[in-house]
Short mmCIF file of C-alpha atoms in Angstrom, two decimals:
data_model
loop_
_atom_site.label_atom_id
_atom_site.label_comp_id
_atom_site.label_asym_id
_atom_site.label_seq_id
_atom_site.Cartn_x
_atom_site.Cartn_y
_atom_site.Cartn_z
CA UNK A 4 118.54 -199.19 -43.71
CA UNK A 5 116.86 -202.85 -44.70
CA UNK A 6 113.00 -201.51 -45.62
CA UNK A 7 110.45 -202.79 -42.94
CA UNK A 8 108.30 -205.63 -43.57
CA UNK A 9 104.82 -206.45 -42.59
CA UNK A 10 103.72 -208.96 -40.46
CA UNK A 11 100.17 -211.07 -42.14
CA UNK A 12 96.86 -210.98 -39.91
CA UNK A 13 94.28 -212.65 -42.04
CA UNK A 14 91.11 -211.07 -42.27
CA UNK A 15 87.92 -213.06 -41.85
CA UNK A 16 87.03 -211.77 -45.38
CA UNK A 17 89.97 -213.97 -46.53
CA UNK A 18 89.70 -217.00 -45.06
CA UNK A 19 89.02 -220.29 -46.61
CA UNK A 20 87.52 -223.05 -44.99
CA UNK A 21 87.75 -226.88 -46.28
CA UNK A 22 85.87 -230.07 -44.73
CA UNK A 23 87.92 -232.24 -43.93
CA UNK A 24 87.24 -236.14 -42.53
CA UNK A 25 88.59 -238.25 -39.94
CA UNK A 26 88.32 -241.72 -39.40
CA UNK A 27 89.06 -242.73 -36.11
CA UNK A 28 89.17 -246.11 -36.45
CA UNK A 29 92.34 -247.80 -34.59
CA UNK A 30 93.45 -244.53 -33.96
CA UNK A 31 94.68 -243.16 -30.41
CA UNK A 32 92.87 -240.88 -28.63
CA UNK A 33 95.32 -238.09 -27.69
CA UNK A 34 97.12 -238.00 -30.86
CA UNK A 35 94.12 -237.90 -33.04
CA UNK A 36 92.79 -234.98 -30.62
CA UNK A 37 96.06 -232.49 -30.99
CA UNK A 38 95.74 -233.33 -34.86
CA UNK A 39 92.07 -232.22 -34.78
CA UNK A 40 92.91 -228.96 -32.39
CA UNK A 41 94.82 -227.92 -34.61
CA UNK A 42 93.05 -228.27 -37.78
CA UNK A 43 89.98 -226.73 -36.12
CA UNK A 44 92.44 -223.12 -34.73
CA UNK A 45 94.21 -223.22 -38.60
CA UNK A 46 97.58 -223.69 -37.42
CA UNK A 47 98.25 -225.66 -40.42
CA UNK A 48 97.96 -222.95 -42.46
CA UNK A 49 100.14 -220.18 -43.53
CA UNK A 50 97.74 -217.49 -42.57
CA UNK A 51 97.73 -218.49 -39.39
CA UNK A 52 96.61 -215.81 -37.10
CA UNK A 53 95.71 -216.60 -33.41
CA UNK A 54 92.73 -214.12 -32.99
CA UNK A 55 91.20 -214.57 -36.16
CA UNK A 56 89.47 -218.16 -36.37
CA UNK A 57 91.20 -219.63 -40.06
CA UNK A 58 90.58 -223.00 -38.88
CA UNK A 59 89.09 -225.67 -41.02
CA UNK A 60 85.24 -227.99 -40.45
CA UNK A 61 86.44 -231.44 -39.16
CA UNK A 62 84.31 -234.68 -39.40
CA UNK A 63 85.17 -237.60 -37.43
CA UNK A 64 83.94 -240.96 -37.87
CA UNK A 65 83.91 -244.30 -36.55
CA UNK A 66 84.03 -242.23 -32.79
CA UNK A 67 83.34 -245.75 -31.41
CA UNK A 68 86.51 -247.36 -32.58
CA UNK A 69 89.29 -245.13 -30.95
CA UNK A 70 91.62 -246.55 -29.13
CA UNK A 71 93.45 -245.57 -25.71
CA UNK A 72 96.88 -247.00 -24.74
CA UNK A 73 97.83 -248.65 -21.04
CA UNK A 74 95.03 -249.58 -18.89
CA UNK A 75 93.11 -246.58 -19.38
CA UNK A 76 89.73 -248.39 -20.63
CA UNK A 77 89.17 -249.29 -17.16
CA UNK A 78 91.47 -246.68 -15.08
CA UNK A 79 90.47 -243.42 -17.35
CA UNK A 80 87.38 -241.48 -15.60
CA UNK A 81 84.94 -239.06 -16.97
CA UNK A 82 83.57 -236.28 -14.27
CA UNK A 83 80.72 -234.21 -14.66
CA UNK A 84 79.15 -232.32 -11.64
CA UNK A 85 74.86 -231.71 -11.42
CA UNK A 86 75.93 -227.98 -9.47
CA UNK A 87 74.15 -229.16 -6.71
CA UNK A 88 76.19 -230.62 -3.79
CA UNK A 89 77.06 -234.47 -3.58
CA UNK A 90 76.25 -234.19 -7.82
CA UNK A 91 79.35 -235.38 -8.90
CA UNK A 92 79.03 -238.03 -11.15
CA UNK A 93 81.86 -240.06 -12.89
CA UNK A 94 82.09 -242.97 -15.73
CA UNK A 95 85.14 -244.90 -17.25
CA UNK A 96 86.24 -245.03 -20.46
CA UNK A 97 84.57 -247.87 -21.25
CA UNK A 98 81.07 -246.76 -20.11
CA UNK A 99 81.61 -243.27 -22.29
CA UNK A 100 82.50 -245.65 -24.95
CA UNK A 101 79.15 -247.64 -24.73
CA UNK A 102 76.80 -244.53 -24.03
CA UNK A 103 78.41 -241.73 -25.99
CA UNK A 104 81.50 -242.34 -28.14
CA UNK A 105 81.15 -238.79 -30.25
CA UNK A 106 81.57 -236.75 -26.25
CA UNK A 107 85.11 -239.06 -25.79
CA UNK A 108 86.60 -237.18 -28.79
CA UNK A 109 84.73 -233.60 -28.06
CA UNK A 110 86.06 -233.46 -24.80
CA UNK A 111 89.75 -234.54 -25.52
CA UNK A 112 90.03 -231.68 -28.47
CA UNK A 113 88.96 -229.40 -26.07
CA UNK A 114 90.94 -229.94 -23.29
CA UNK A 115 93.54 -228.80 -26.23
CA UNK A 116 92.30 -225.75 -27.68
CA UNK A 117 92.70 -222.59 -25.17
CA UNK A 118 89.77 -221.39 -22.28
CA UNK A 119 88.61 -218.24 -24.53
CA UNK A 120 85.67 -217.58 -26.35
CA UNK A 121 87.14 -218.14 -29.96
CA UNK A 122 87.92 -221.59 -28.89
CA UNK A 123 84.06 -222.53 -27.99
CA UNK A 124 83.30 -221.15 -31.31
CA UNK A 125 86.18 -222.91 -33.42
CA UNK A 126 84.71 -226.05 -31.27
CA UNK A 127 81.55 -225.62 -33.05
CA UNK A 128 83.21 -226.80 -36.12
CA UNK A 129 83.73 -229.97 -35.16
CA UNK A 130 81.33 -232.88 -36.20
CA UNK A 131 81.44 -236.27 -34.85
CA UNK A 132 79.71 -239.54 -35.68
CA UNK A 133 79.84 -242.79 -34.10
CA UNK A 134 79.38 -245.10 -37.16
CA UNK A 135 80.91 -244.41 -40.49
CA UNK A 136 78.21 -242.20 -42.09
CA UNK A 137 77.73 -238.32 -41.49
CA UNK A 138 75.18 -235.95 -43.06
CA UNK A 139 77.74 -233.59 -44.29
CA UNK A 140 78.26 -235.65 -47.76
CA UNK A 141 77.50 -232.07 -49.64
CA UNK A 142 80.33 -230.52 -48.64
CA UNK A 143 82.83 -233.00 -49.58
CA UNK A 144 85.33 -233.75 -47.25
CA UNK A 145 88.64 -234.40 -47.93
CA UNK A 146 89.74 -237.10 -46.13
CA UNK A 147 92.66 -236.81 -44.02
CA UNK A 148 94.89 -239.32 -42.92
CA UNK A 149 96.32 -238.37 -39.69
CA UNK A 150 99.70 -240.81 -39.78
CA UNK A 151 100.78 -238.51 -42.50
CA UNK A 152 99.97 -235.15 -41.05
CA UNK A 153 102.07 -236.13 -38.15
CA UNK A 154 104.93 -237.08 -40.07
CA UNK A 155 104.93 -240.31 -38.50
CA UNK A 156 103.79 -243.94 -40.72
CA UNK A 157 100.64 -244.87 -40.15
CA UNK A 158 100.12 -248.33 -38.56
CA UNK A 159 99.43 -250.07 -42.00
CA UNK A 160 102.60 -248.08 -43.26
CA UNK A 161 104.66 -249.97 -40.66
CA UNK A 162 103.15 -252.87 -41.14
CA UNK A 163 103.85 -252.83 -45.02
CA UNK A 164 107.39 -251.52 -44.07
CA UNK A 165 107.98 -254.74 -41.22
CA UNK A 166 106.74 -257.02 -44.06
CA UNK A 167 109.24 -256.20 -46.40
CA UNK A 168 112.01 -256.35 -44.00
CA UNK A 169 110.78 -259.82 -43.73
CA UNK A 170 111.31 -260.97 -47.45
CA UNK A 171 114.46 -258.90 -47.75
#
């Protein structure tokens, strides 16, 4: 008989949590939210485990520079209800983008991370800023370049690669 093994279940005694920064600038929206999910649940890690919170801080910059695909600037809508009746209110894209560009991001990583209590708190470890500075300079973020994490080039990696197919 083959001799059992163990599954891991981290212990929040052993996790380790790194900074890590963002910048959103040309990004798209959606893609740069799943990335952030799951960085912020630890799914990137090998000591994954789903009830234990082993995620990572995430800072995102340069909120105000994301970018959507399609006509979603103007189609896209953002609902948000008073609780009293008639108080439904709604904005585009482009008016969350004026008013509050940090809630644009929030609210797309958290329509990906699960409905449970250790998701609202994992969602606490996520810091966004609008322009390119933060206040979290101390911890020193890594910075993170999310073309690379999704295996896919980045845009300036296809440009570089359509360039030299052009002097080849």
């Amino acid at each position: 008989m083959a001799p059992s093994t163990k599954t891991y279940v981290a212990k929040p005694t052993d996790r380790e949590r790194n900074w890590l920064l963002v910048d959103a600038n040309g990004l798209t929206l959606g893609r740069v939210a799943t990335q952030i999910a799951d960085m912020l649940r630890g799914k990137r890690k090998p000591e994954y485990t789903p009830h234990i919170d082993t995620g990572d801080f995430v800072v995102v910059i340069n909120a105000e520079k994301i970018h959507v695909t399609g006509n979603k600037r103007a189609d896209k809508r953002y609902y948000r209800h008073s609780g009293y009746p008639g108080g439904l209110r709604s904005r585009t894209f482009e008016e969350m983008l004026a008013r509050r560009p940090e809630e644009i991001i929030r609210l797309a990583v958290k329509g990906m991370m699960p409905r449970n209590r250790l998701a609202r708190k994992q969602l606490t470890k996520l810091k966004i800023y609008a322009g390119p500075e933060h206040p979290h300079v101390a911890q020193k973020p890594q910075p993170l370049d999310i073309g690379s994490v999704s295996g896919r080039p980045s845009t300036s990696d296809r440009a570089a690669a359509g360039s030299a197919k052009e002097t080849a």
